[in-house]
Tab-separated table of C-alpha atoms in Angstrom:
chain	number	residue	atom	x	y	z
H	1	MET	CA	10.874	2.124	74.218
H	2	GLY	CA	9.020	-0.816	73.645
H	3	GLU	CA	9.585	-2.822	70.832
H	4	GLY	CA	6.365	-2.727	69.348
H	5	PHE	CA	4.553	-4.626	66.565
H	6	ASP	CA	6.027	-7.248	64.244
H	7	LEU	CA	5.466	-5.332	61.108
H	8	SER	CA	6.482	-7.733	58.887
H	9	SER	CA	3.201	-9.555	59.209
H	10	PHE	CA	1.619	-6.648	57.695
H	11	GLU	CA	4.163	-6.272	54.789
H	12	LYS	CA	3.460	-6.994	51.180
H	13	SER	CA	5.381	-7.367	48.265
H	14	MET	CA	4.718	-6.251	45.188
H	15	VAL	CA	7.455	-6.500	42.496
H	16	ILE	CA	7.658	-5.728	38.466
H	17	ARG	CA	9.736	-8.627	37.107
H	18	GLN	CA	10.120	-9.979	33.435
H	19	MET	CA	7.854	-12.772	32.654
H	20	GLU	CA	9.052	-16.437	32.526
H	21	HIS	CA	8.196	-19.533	31.297
H	22	GLU	CA	6.797	-20.771	34.424
H	23	ASP	CA	4.105	-17.627	34.387
H	24	ILE	CA	2.483	-18.669	31.228
H	25	SER	CA	-0.192	-20.811	32.657
H	26	LYS	CA	-0.834	-18.343	35.007
H	27	VAL	CA	-0.959	-15.527	32.609
H	28	LEU	CA	-3.350	-17.462	30.162
H	29	GLY	CA	-5.438	-18.050	33.180
H	30	MET	CA	-5.384	-14.417	34.367
H	31	GLN	CA	-6.343	-13.402	30.577
H	32	GLU	CA	-9.719	-15.278	30.718
H	33	LEU	CA	-10.760	-13.341	33.543
H	34	SER	CA	-9.511	-9.940	32.521
H	35	PHE	CA	-11.264	-10.271	28.809
H	36	PRO	CA	-14.269	-12.590	28.990
H	37	GLY	CA	-15.705	-13.169	25.500
H	38	MET	CA	-12.185	-12.289	23.772
H	39	GLU	CA	-9.916	-15.027	21.940
H	40	PRO	CA	-7.221	-15.327	24.550
H	41	TRP	CA	-3.266	-16.254	23.837
H	42	GLU	CA	-2.172	-19.451	22.936
H	43	LYS	CA	0.681	-20.937	25.073
H	44	GLU	CA	2.569	-20.893	21.773
H	45	HIS	CA	2.442	-17.086	21.726
H	46	LEU	CA	3.898	-16.179	25.070
H	47	ILE	CA	6.821	-18.808	24.515
H	48	SER	CA	7.285	-16.667	21.208
H	49	HIS	CA	7.345	-13.689	23.164
H	50	LEU	CA	10.145	-15.137	25.664
H	51	THR	CA	11.959	-16.067	22.738
H	52	VAL	CA	11.885	-13.040	20.656
H	53	PHE	CA	12.159	-10.366	23.144
H	54	PRO	CA	12.039	-11.511	26.614
H	55	GLU	CA	12.763	-7.929	28.078
H	56	GLY	CA	9.739	-6.644	26.923
H	57	GLN	CA	7.219	-9.438	28.715
H	58	LEU	CA	6.653	-8.257	32.245
H	59	VAL	CA	4.512	-9.365	35.032
H	60	ALA	CA	3.414	-7.707	38.311
H	61	GLU	CA	3.593	-10.099	41.135
H	62	LEU	CA	1.961	-9.711	44.620
H	63	ASP	CA	3.197	-11.756	47.652
H	64	GLY	CA	4.194	-14.368	44.943
H	65	GLU	CA	1.013	-14.523	43.018
H	66	VAL	CA	0.886	-12.853	39.252
H	67	ILE	CA	-1.970	-10.302	39.165
H	68	GLY	CA	-0.762	-8.474	36.334
H	69	SER	CA	1.406	-8.503	32.583
H	70	CYS	CA	2.095	-6.555	29.698
H	71	SER	CA	3.613	-7.680	26.689
H	72	SER	CA	5.665	-5.600	24.061
H	73	LEU	CA	8.057	-5.650	20.913
H	74	ILE	CA	10.011	-3.025	19.086
H	75	ILE	CA	9.271	-1.822	15.632
H	76	ASN	CA	9.943	1.043	13.356
H	77	PHE	CA	6.513	2.555	13.233
H	78	ASP	CA	6.625	4.233	10.003
H	79	GLU	CA	6.892	0.912	8.074
H	80	TYR	CA	3.332	0.020	9.110
H	81	ASP	CA	0.146	1.374	7.434
H	82	ASP	CA	-1.898	3.700	9.516
H	83	ARG	CA	-4.761	1.784	9.571
H	84	HIS	CA	-3.033	-1.087	10.733
H	85	THR	CA	-4.639	-4.033	12.967
H	86	TRP	CA	-3.440	-5.735	15.828
H	87	ASP	CA	-2.518	-8.819	13.691
H	88	ASP	CA	-0.700	-6.395	11.192
H	89	VAL	CA	1.667	-5.258	14.158
H	90	THR	CA	2.206	-8.563	16.000
H	91	ASP	CA	2.630	-11.086	12.969
H	92	GLU	CA	-0.688	-12.276	14.411
H	93	GLY	CA	0.530	-12.580	17.985
H	94	TYR	CA	3.796	-14.365	17.751
H	95	ILE	CA	5.860	-10.736	17.869
H	96	THR	CA	8.414	-12.718	14.932
H	97	ASN	CA	8.330	-8.841	13.557
H	98	HIS	CA	10.408	-7.664	16.643
H	99	ASN	CA	13.084	-5.378	15.291
H	100	PRO	CA	15.761	-4.949	17.907
H	101	ASP	CA	17.008	-1.901	15.885
H	102	GLY	CA	13.842	0.154	15.582
H	103	TYR	CA	12.714	3.267	16.883
H	104	ASN	CA	9.511	2.306	18.842
H	105	MET	CA	8.484	0.021	21.479
H	106	TYR	CA	4.920	-1.200	20.874
H	107	GLY	CA	2.725	-2.393	23.700
H	108	ILE	CA	0.113	-5.182	22.354
H	109	GLU	CA	-1.543	-6.058	25.923
H	110	VAL	CA	-1.922	-5.018	29.708
H	111	MET	CA	-4.126	-6.780	32.036
H	112	VAL	CA	-4.622	-6.769	35.387
H	113	HIS	CA	-6.153	-9.533	37.514
H	114	PRO	CA	-9.893	-8.481	38.218
H	115	GLY	CA	-9.544	-9.102	42.046
H	116	TYR	CA	-6.539	-6.592	42.233
H	117	ARG	CA	-7.576	-3.643	40.377
H	118	ARG	CA	-7.343	-0.052	41.871
H	119	MET	CA	-4.261	-0.821	43.280
H	120	LYS	CA	-2.076	0.897	40.628
H	121	VAL	CA	-0.701	-2.377	39.068
H	122	GLY	CA	-1.583	-1.116	35.455
H	123	GLN	CA	0.431	2.288	36.384
H	124	ARG	CA	3.048	0.063	37.544
H	125	LEU	CA	3.152	-1.707	34.496
H	126	TYR	CA	3.361	1.547	32.366
H	127	GLU	CA	6.049	2.846	34.243
H	128	ALA	CA	8.247	-0.148	33.912
H	129	ARG	CA	7.423	-0.252	30.094
H	130	LYS	CA	8.527	3.415	30.188
H	131	GLU	CA	11.975	2.679	31.874
H	132	LEU	CA	12.730	-0.026	29.433
H	133	ALA	CA	12.064	2.265	26.816
H	134	ARG	CA	14.635	4.843	28.509
H	135	GLU	CA	17.002	2.221	29.052
H	136	LEU	CA	16.775	0.935	25.427
H	137	ASN	CA	17.132	4.400	23.987
H	138	LEU	CA	13.545	4.551	22.059
H	139	LYS	CA	11.991	7.270	20.712
H	140	SER	CA	8.591	6.421	22.098
H	141	ILE	CA	5.867	3.929	23.212
H	142	ILE	CA	2.849	3.314	21.083
H	143	LEU	CA	0.033	1.256	21.763
H	144	GLY	CA	-3.363	0.324	20.272
H	145	GLY	CA	-5.849	0.943	23.042
H	146	ARG	CA	-9.137	-0.507	23.476
H	147	ILE	CA	-12.225	1.495	24.047
H	148	PRO	CA	-14.318	-0.961	26.126
H	149	ASN	CA	-17.306	1.395	27.217
H	150	TYR	CA	-18.001	2.506	23.700
H	151	TYR	CA	-20.453	0.127	23.157
H	152	LYS	CA	-22.760	1.784	25.518
H	153	TYR	CA	-22.752	4.899	23.326
H	154	SER	CA	-22.124	3.571	19.788
H	155	GLU	CA	-25.785	4.305	18.721
H	156	GLU	CA	-25.535	8.089	19.635
H	157	MET	CA	-22.143	9.234	18.669
H	158	SER	CA	-19.057	8.098	16.309
H	159	SER	CA	-16.176	6.382	17.761
H	160	ARG	CA	-14.451	10.237	17.098
H	161	GLU	CA	-17.116	11.706	19.027
H	162	TYR	CA	-16.729	8.968	21.721
H	163	VAL	CA	-13.000	9.520	21.870
H	164	ASP	CA	-13.123	13.303	22.131
H	165	SER	CA	-15.714	13.007	24.978
H	166	VAL	CA	-13.574	10.783	27.046
H	167	SER	CA	-10.371	13.053	26.192
H	168	ARG	CA	-12.559	16.104	27.641
H	169	HIS	CA	-13.453	14.020	30.893
H	170	LYS	CA	-17.107	14.336	29.911
H	171	ILE	CA	-17.328	10.279	29.690
H	172	TYR	CA	-15.134	7.483	31.466
H	173	ASP	CA	-13.634	4.633	29.946
H	174	PRO	CA	-11.447	2.371	31.819
H	175	VAL	CA	-8.709	2.090	29.195
H	176	LEU	CA	-8.541	5.431	27.388
H	177	THR	CA	-8.585	7.594	30.628
H	178	PHE	CA	-5.972	5.626	32.078
H	179	GLN	CA	-3.937	5.983	29.352
H	180	LEU	CA	-4.417	9.587	29.023
H	181	MET	CA	-3.965	10.053	32.741
H	182	ASN	CA	-0.401	7.964	32.106
H	183	ASP	CA	0.889	10.810	29.502
H	184	PHE	CA	-0.136	9.007	26.480
H	185	THR	CA	-1.547	11.003	23.599
H	186	LEU	CA	-4.029	10.463	21.063
H	187	MET	CA	-2.701	9.993	17.541
H	188	ARG	CA	-5.900	8.514	15.652
H	189	VAL	CA	-8.745	5.925	16.016
H	190	ASN	CA	-8.295	2.802	13.811
H	191	PRO	CA	-11.257	0.666	12.889
H	192	ASN	CA	-10.955	-3.332	12.733
H	193	TYR	CA	-8.255	-3.191	15.098
H	194	LEU	CA	-9.431	-6.520	17.078
H	195	PRO	CA	-12.110	-8.323	15.448
H	196	ASP	CA	-13.424	-9.879	18.426
H	197	ASP	CA	-13.447	-6.808	20.564
H	198	LYS	CA	-17.055	-6.355	20.394
H	199	ALA	CA	-17.308	-3.874	23.268
H	200	SER	CA	-15.172	-1.548	21.578
H	201	LYS	CA	-16.391	-2.253	18.231
H	202	LYS	CA	-13.308	-3.390	17.011
H	203	TYR	CA	-12.081	0.057	17.134
H	204	ALA	CA	-8.871	0.957	19.002
H	205	THR	CA	-7.286	4.830	20.251
H	206	LEU	CA	-3.516	4.838	18.765
H	207	MET	CA	-1.829	6.202	21.479
H	208	GLU	CA	1.854	7.619	21.818
H	209	TRP	CA	4.233	8.601	24.591
H	210	ASN	CA	7.516	10.276	23.870
H	211	ASN	CA	10.648	9.828	25.636
H	212	VAL	CA	11.970	12.952	25.892
H	213	ASP	CA	15.393	11.283	27.146
H	214	TYR	CA	15.855	9.668	23.733
H	215	LYS	CA	19.570	10.353	22.312
H	216	PRO	CA	20.023	9.698	18.659
H	217	ALA	CA	22.680	7.267	17.866
H	218	THR	CA	25.203	9.093	15.621
H	219	LYS	CA	25.271	5.815	12.896
H	220	ARG	CA	21.616	4.852	13.197
H	221	HIS	CA	19.717	6.165	10.304
H	222	TYR	CA	16.158	4.995	9.597
H	223	LYS	CA	14.666	5.730	5.803
H	224	THR	CA	10.987	5.924	5.251
H	225	SER	CA	9.316	3.954	2.451
H	226	TYR	CA	6.460	4.950	0.122
H	227	PRO	CA	5.759	1.585	-1.846
H	228	VAL	CA	3.563	0.838	-4.443
H	229	ARG	CA	2.830	-2.601	-6.015
H	230	ILE	CA	2.153	-2.758	-9.702
H	231	CYS	CA	0.696	-6.110	-11.749
H	232	VAL	CA	1.338	-5.594	-15.415
H	233	VAL	CA	-0.617	-7.977	-17.779
H	234	GLN	CA	0.965	-9.151	-20.760
H	235	TYR	CA	-2.377	-10.652	-22.370
H	236	LEU	CA	-2.727	-13.132	-25.043
H	237	MET	CA	-4.492	-12.295	-28.104
H	238	ARG	CA	-7.211	-14.788	-28.841
H	239	LYS	CA	-10.115	-15.336	-30.923
H	240	ILE	CA	-13.133	-14.789	-28.899
H	241	SER	CA	-17.086	-15.015	-29.501
H	242	SER	CA	-18.461	-12.467	-27.313
H	243	PHE	CA	-17.578	-9.247	-25.128
H	244	GLU	CA	-18.334	-11.316	-22.380
H	245	GLU	CA	-15.536	-13.903	-23.092
H	246	MET	CA	-12.968	-10.918	-22.958
H	247	ALA	CA	-14.825	-9.490	-19.966
H	248	HIS	CA	-14.415	-12.962	-18.307
H	249	GLN	CA	-10.736	-13.100	-18.886
H	250	CYS	CA	-10.031	-9.306	-17.615
H	251	GLU	CA	-11.964	-9.989	-14.658
H	252	TYR	CA	-9.329	-12.956	-13.809
H	253	PHE	CA	-6.314	-10.657	-14.299
H	254	VAL	CA	-8.006	-8.037	-12.080
H	255	ASP	CA	-8.595	-10.689	-9.546
H	256	VAL	CA	-5.155	-11.626	-9.642
H	257	ALA	CA	-3.757	-8.460	-8.931
H	258	SER	CA	-5.939	-7.830	-5.916
H	259	ASP	CA	-4.707	-11.145	-4.376
H	260	ALA	CA	-1.748	-9.646	-4.629
H	261	SER	CA	-2.642	-6.340	-2.994
H	262	SER	CA	-1.497	-4.237	-6.181
H	263	ASP	CA	-2.075	-0.741	-6.308
H	264	PHE	CA	-2.109	-0.735	-10.132
H	265	VAL	CA	-3.101	-3.208	-12.551
H	266	VAL	CA	-1.751	-2.694	-15.967
H	267	PHE	CA	-3.447	-3.951	-19.487
H	268	PRO	CA	-1.785	-3.530	-22.924
H	269	GLU	CA	-2.838	-0.817	-25.869
H	270	ILE	CA	-5.735	-1.885	-28.148
H	271	PHE	CA	-6.205	-5.240	-26.889
H	272	THR	CA	-9.871	-5.192	-27.177
H	273	THR	CA	-9.260	-5.120	-30.731
H	274	GLN	CA	-9.864	-9.105	-30.221
H	275	LEU	CA	-13.267	-7.905	-30.335
H	276	MET	CA	-12.800	-7.860	-34.516
H	277	SER	CA	-12.444	-11.538	-34.392
H	278	PHE	CA	-16.050	-12.466	-34.329
H	279	MET	CA	-17.509	-9.449	-36.393
H	280	ASP	CA	-18.231	-9.979	-40.033
H	281	GLU	CA	-16.607	-6.593	-41.238
H	282	VAL	CA	-13.637	-7.330	-43.854
H	283	ALA	CA	-12.561	-3.799	-43.821
H	284	PRO	CA	-10.467	-2.885	-41.203
H	285	SER	CA	-11.655	0.781	-40.990
H	286	GLN	CA	-15.258	-0.277	-40.581
H	287	ALA	CA	-14.539	-3.195	-38.420
H	288	ILE	CA	-12.931	-0.644	-36.091
H	289	ARG	CA	-16.067	1.593	-36.294
H	290	LYS	CA	-18.208	-1.205	-35.373
H	291	MET	CA	-15.826	-1.851	-32.312
H	292	THR	CA	-16.396	1.171	-31.052
H	293	GLU	CA	-20.019	0.320	-30.243
H	294	TYR	CA	-18.519	-1.561	-27.206
H	295	THR	CA	-17.079	1.424	-25.468
H	296	PRO	CA	-20.298	1.785	-23.043
H	297	GLN	CA	-19.503	-1.827	-22.038
H	298	TYR	CA	-15.615	-1.704	-21.862
H	299	ILE	CA	-16.295	1.375	-19.296
H	300	GLU	CA	-18.473	-0.032	-17.324
H	301	MET	CA	-16.580	-3.344	-17.101
H	302	PHE	CA	-13.418	-1.669	-16.021
H	303	THR	CA	-15.258	0.780	-13.644
H	304	ASP	CA	-16.942	-1.989	-11.882
H	305	LEU	CA	-13.893	-4.118	-11.416
H	306	ALA	CA	-11.777	-1.576	-10.272
H	307	VAL	CA	-14.072	-0.686	-7.444
H	308	ARG	CA	-15.186	-4.166	-6.824
H	309	TYR	CA	-11.691	-5.362	-6.388
H	310	ASN	CA	-10.103	-2.151	-4.918
H	311	VAL	CA	-7.221	-1.648	-7.579
H	312	ASN	CA	-6.584	1.350	-9.960
H	313	ILE	CA	-6.600	-0.039	-13.679
H	314	ILE	CA	-4.879	1.453	-16.528
H	315	GLY	CA	-7.145	-0.214	-19.056
H	316	GLY	CA	-4.895	-0.621	-21.627
H	317	SER	CA	-6.509	1.355	-24.649
H	318	HIS	CA	-9.402	1.212	-26.505
H	319	PHE	CA	-10.424	2.859	-29.944
H	320	VAL	CA	-13.203	5.286	-29.263
H	321	GLU	CA	-15.462	7.551	-31.344
H	322	GLU	CA	-15.737	10.933	-30.810
H	323	SER	CA	-17.534	13.923	-33.080
H	324	ASP	CA	-17.176	10.956	-35.907
H	325	GLU	CA	-13.299	10.776	-35.322
H	326	ILE	CA	-11.893	7.488	-33.858
H	327	TYR	CA	-9.329	8.198	-31.271
H	328	ASN	CA	-6.677	5.689	-29.400
H	329	ILE	CA	-7.631	6.458	-25.638
H	330	SER	CA	-6.385	4.800	-22.487
H	331	TYR	CA	-8.689	5.218	-19.404
H	332	LEU	CA	-7.462	5.240	-15.650
H	333	PHE	CA	-10.259	3.540	-13.601
H	334	ARG	CA	-9.752	4.696	-10.236
H	335	ARG	CA	-10.676	2.331	-7.157
H	336	ASP	CA	-12.706	5.264	-5.991
H	337	GLY	CA	-15.029	4.740	-8.998
H	338	SER	CA	-13.633	7.953	-10.904
H	339	ILE	CA	-12.429	7.997	-14.449
H	340	GLU	CA	-9.675	10.046	-16.762
H	341	LYS	CA	-8.677	9.451	-19.918
H	342	GLN	CA	-5.519	10.137	-22.137
H	343	TYR	CA	-5.762	10.302	-25.763
H	344	LYS	CA	-2.582	8.933	-27.885
H	345	ILE	CA	-0.599	11.940	-29.213
H	346	HIS	CA	1.608	10.685	-31.902
H	347	ILE	CA	-0.265	8.172	-34.365
H	348	THR	CA	1.892	5.563	-36.084
H	349	PRO	CA	1.841	5.166	-40.153
H	350	ASN	CA	-0.184	1.851	-39.668
H	351	GLU	CA	-2.710	3.430	-37.615
H	352	ARG	CA	-3.403	5.992	-39.882
H	353	LYS	CA	-3.393	3.873	-42.994
H	354	TRP	CA	-5.452	0.836	-41.741
H	355	TRP	CA	-7.723	2.681	-38.815
H	356	GLY	CA	-7.679	6.218	-39.918
H	357	ILE	CA	-6.741	7.250	-36.126
H	358	SER	CA	-7.019	10.817	-34.858
H	359	ALA	CA	-4.184	12.157	-32.662
H	360	GLY	CA	-4.925	13.525	-29.352
H	361	ASP	CA	-3.339	16.847	-28.135
H	362	ALA	CA	-2.818	17.269	-24.435
H	363	VAL	CA	-0.287	15.555	-21.981
H	364	ARG	CA	-2.121	14.521	-18.803
H	365	VAL	CA	-1.076	13.418	-15.322
H	366	PHE	CA	-3.487	12.185	-12.925
H	367	ASP	CA	-3.696	12.323	-9.411
H	368	THR	CA	-3.919	8.815	-7.778
H	369	ASP	CA	-3.798	7.451	-3.903
H	370	CYS	CA	-0.454	6.265	-5.131
H	371	GLY	CA	0.766	9.756	-6.415
H	372	LYS	CA	0.940	11.541	-9.785
H	373	ILE	CA	0.862	9.233	-12.737
H	374	ALA	CA	1.226	9.822	-16.607
H	375	ILE	CA	0.073	7.471	-18.997
H	376	GLN	CA	1.995	7.714	-22.666
H	377	ILE	CA	0.301	4.923	-25.200
H	378	CYS	CA	2.980	3.177	-26.948
H	379	TYR	CA	4.654	5.198	-29.547
H	380	ASP	CA	4.395	8.151	-27.437
H	381	ILE	CA	6.982	6.833	-24.987
H	382	GLU	CA	9.342	7.231	-27.966
H	383	PHE	CA	9.015	11.080	-27.670
H	384	PRO	CA	11.319	12.287	-24.916
H	385	GLU	CA	9.577	15.524	-24.575
H	386	LEU	CA	6.428	13.906	-23.488
H	387	GLY	CA	8.238	12.026	-20.834
H	388	ARG	CA	9.900	15.378	-19.534
H	389	ILE	CA	6.613	17.342	-19.840
H	390	ALA	CA	4.919	14.601	-17.360
H	391	THR	CA	7.647	14.489	-15.105
H	392	ASP	CA	7.791	18.191	-14.661
H	393	MET	CA	3.855	17.982	-14.200
H	394	GLY	CA	4.829	15.937	-11.122
H	395	ALA	CA	4.513	12.222	-12.707
H	396	ASN	CA	6.494	9.641	-10.547
H	397	ILE	CA	5.327	6.451	-12.931
H	398	ILE	CA	4.612	6.736	-16.691
H	399	PHE	CA	2.563	3.684	-17.638
H	400	THR	CA	2.836	2.608	-21.083
H	401	PRO	CA	0.339	0.376	-22.728
H	402	PHE	CA	1.666	-1.197	-26.062
H	403	CYS	CA	0.892	-3.423	-28.603
H	404	THR	CA	3.980	-4.376	-31.549
H	405	GLU	CA	3.769	-6.904	-33.936
H	406	ASP	CA	7.830	-7.606	-34.077
H	407	ARG	CA	10.832	-7.579	-31.973
H	408	GLN	CA	12.066	-4.248	-33.767
H	409	GLY	CA	9.129	-1.997	-32.685
H	410	TYR	CA	8.970	-3.681	-29.323
H	411	LEU	CA	12.903	-2.917	-28.808
H	412	ARG	CA	11.285	0.704	-29.496
H	413	VAL	CA	9.220	0.906	-26.851
H	414	ARG	CA	11.428	-1.177	-24.458
H	415	TYR	CA	14.596	1.288	-25.009
H	416	CYS	CA	12.505	4.312	-24.881
H	417	ALA	CA	11.047	3.540	-21.608
H	418	GLN	CA	14.204	2.478	-20.326
H	419	ALA	CA	15.608	6.173	-21.423
H	420	ARG	CA	12.688	7.812	-20.258
H	421	ALA	CA	13.221	6.206	-16.412
H	422	ILE	CA	16.844	7.453	-16.597
H	423	GLU	CA	16.450	10.747	-17.910
H	424	ASN	CA	13.911	11.997	-15.890
H	425	GLN	CA	14.344	9.821	-12.395
H	426	ILE	CA	10.863	8.048	-12.867
H	427	TYR	CA	9.696	4.613	-13.028
H	428	THR	CA	8.216	3.521	-16.384
H	429	VAL	CA	5.780	0.590	-16.953
H	430	ILE	CA	5.316	-1.474	-20.296
H	431	SER	CA	2.346	-3.724	-20.959
H	432	GLY	CA	2.223	-5.577	-24.321
H	433	THR	CA	0.163	-7.948	-26.041
H	434	VAL	CA	1.433	-11.466	-27.324
H	435	GLY	CA	-0.528	-14.083	-29.228
H	436	ASN	CA	-2.196	-13.744	-32.417
H	437	LEU	CA	-5.654	-12.997	-34.490
H	438	PRO	CA	-5.173	-14.596	-37.693
H	439	GLN	CA	-8.393	-13.451	-39.109
H	440	THR	CA	-8.128	-9.828	-38.124
H	441	GLU	CA	-6.236	-7.509	-40.640
H	442	ASN	CA	-3.467	-5.555	-39.161
H	443	MET	CA	-3.587	-7.333	-35.991
H	444	ASP	CA	-2.251	-10.664	-37.044
H	445	ILE	CA	0.844	-11.428	-35.046
H	446	GLN	CA	1.943	-9.606	-31.370
H	447	TYR	CA	5.624	-9.494	-29.883
H	448	ALA	CA	6.101	-8.413	-26.176
H	449	GLN	CA	8.054	-8.682	-23.507
H	450	SER	CA	6.434	-6.554	-20.534
H	451	ALA	CA	8.540	-4.728	-17.720
H	452	ILE	CA	8.912	-2.213	-14.905
H	453	PHE	CA	11.856	-0.125	-14.923
H	454	ALA	CA	13.605	1.964	-12.701
H	455	PRO	CA	16.449	4.607	-12.911
H	456	SER	CA	19.869	3.264	-12.790
H	457	ASP	CA	21.446	3.848	-9.206
H	458	PHE	CA	22.535	2.072	-6.606
H	459	GLU	CA	19.336	2.253	-4.330
H	460	PHE	CA	17.556	0.995	-7.321
H	461	ALA	CA	16.825	-2.602	-8.926
H	462	ARG	CA	20.036	-4.128	-10.732
H	463	ASP	CA	20.221	-3.006	-14.136
H	464	GLY	CA	17.198	-0.740	-13.710
H	465	ILE	CA	14.614	-3.650	-14.134
H	466	VAL	CA	12.278	-4.219	-11.689
H	467	GLY	CA	10.712	-7.103	-13.203
H	468	GLU	CA	10.084	-8.397	-16.570
H	469	THR	CA	8.091	-11.006	-18.022
H	470	ASN	CA	9.111	-14.176	-20.527
H	471	ALA	CA	8.517	-12.932	-23.900
H	472	ASN	CA	5.372	-13.728	-25.793
H	473	LEU	CA	3.823	-15.690	-22.918
H	474	GLU	CA	0.408	-14.510	-21.470
H	475	MET	CA	1.510	-14.010	-17.817
H	476	VAL	CA	1.221	-11.378	-15.391
H	477	LEU	CA	4.316	-9.519	-13.603
H	478	ILE	CA	4.006	-8.299	-9.901
H	479	GLY	CA	6.566	-5.802	-8.760
H	480	ASP	CA	6.877	-3.259	-6.118
H	481	VAL	CA	8.532	0.537	-6.774
H	482	ASP	CA	9.116	2.839	-3.789
H	483	LEU	CA	8.399	6.640	-4.647
H	484	GLU	CA	10.196	7.835	-1.270
H	485	ILE	CA	13.892	6.414	-3.124
H	486	LEU	CA	12.697	8.492	-6.002
H	487	ARG	CA	12.301	11.318	-3.965
H	488	ARG	CA	15.823	10.944	-2.251
H	489	GLN	CA	17.731	9.979	-5.350
H	490	ARG	CA	16.159	13.103	-7.216
H	491	GLN	CA	17.718	15.385	-4.385
H	492	ASP	CA	21.196	13.257	-3.782
H	493	GLY	CA	21.540	10.296	-6.558
H	494	THR	CA	25.022	9.707	-8.369
H	495	VAL	CA	23.624	11.943	-10.847
H	496	LYS	CA	20.596	14.212	-10.841
H	497	GLN	CA	19.226	14.774	-14.078
H	498	LEU	CA	16.212	16.709	-13.209
H	499	LYS	CA	18.611	18.827	-10.978
H	500	ASP	CA	21.426	19.497	-13.404
H	501	ARG	CA	19.452	20.458	-16.255
H	502	ARG	CA	20.786	23.684	-18.016
H	503	HIS	CA	17.916	26.032	-18.189
H	504	ASP	CA	20.146	28.894	-19.529
H	505	VAL	CA	20.751	26.841	-22.541
H	506	TYR	CA	17.290	24.916	-23.298
H	507	HIS	CA	13.802	24.280	-22.363
H	508	ILE	CA	10.659	22.613	-23.625
H	509	GLU	CA	7.900	24.685	-24.318
H	510	TYR	CA	4.197	22.795	-23.603
H	511	LYS	CA	1.862	24.888	-25.806
H	512	LYS	CA	-1.171	23.500	-24.203
H	513	ASP	CA	-2.924	25.158	-20.963
């Protein structure tokens, strides 16, 4: 039998291995060829990848030449917004947000040298990723995939329709079709994922591969969160010369809240009474009626600010004339442009004596994009029945705009807000006025220290205080509350005031429909 051909001269060596520092320049050159017109990696990005998570950075090598690569990190995907961008999930490409204790591998790039396509290089890289996910006992691999052929169809169909057509094999997309063939399933379509991906019109498909071999670790727990950011305005009452002057100040605070990515911004009770500082009305009751003429401007102002700055606004409160009666009303201006209102239910002796304010008679709970909330104006927070009724109606946060002239009055509001937070296992927020209006009857002095309160238990802020302002200074307080912690603590906290109520002994009867 003859020896035959020397087969070694025909053999090729294809390997998938971990990326090394010596590969960086090759990967950068390959990227420019693979994704023309898109912003490439910087050398510092790949150095960071190899420093933070070297196991997740792979290359395909053929006969000693790098012809493909892929990059990954590990995260807890539930910590990220559904509409996250590539920058969000990669810390702008540096993957310094990599969490070695996370549940999910996130694939941030796969590329194959254009001269070596149709050799199943991409498939080999995907399989290597899957094997790494199995070795690390991760639940899944998630990735944001380009849809580079979408630009050809964007004028005739939406991104969702395009993705659906590709999924049904009616249209071929080199990336999405490949991912579907590699056992990835579609989660959703995210807009504005990669700003420089013009071919995909900035869209990306969020795809997931589930590791069927995943075994939950006995001591490994992950808890979801539902954060809500609140900006509390402690507003300085000052003499002004026009409505526009007040509006300018309000916009400043809304801008501050928006810059901090707040979900709510809260103004104090009747801070609009500073409008009386430029009116020529001596009698308080007549000044109030004249002030109500600014109600349309007040509503228009806050509606515009809520939409323009994309933040829900608790517009403090304002005196409003309805059917010849004057009410103290707090408006919720949602960031989608819709409006709700809560009438003050308990009127103080001062409000009756000086201004003739009438009482509302309904407890309202409002739906927002951050769950259900209630508004209880100043004195109303001092009646525990209202807090319990609002909580039973589903409220997780009670906002209390207040206006008090001395420390004693302020402490009544504060202590009662803290009590409502504990007894109802909710968050409460108080926002007050400071400063003075020397020429305005019954609004001459103010005292406040605004705050955000939580129930008192291990998972909440120390002393049940999420944050508080300095007393009697104009400033804002920005704090985060977590509705998921609230839900869990209601179920298994150290004490469970809502679950442990003795309904066989007592109950609260709310007489309104």
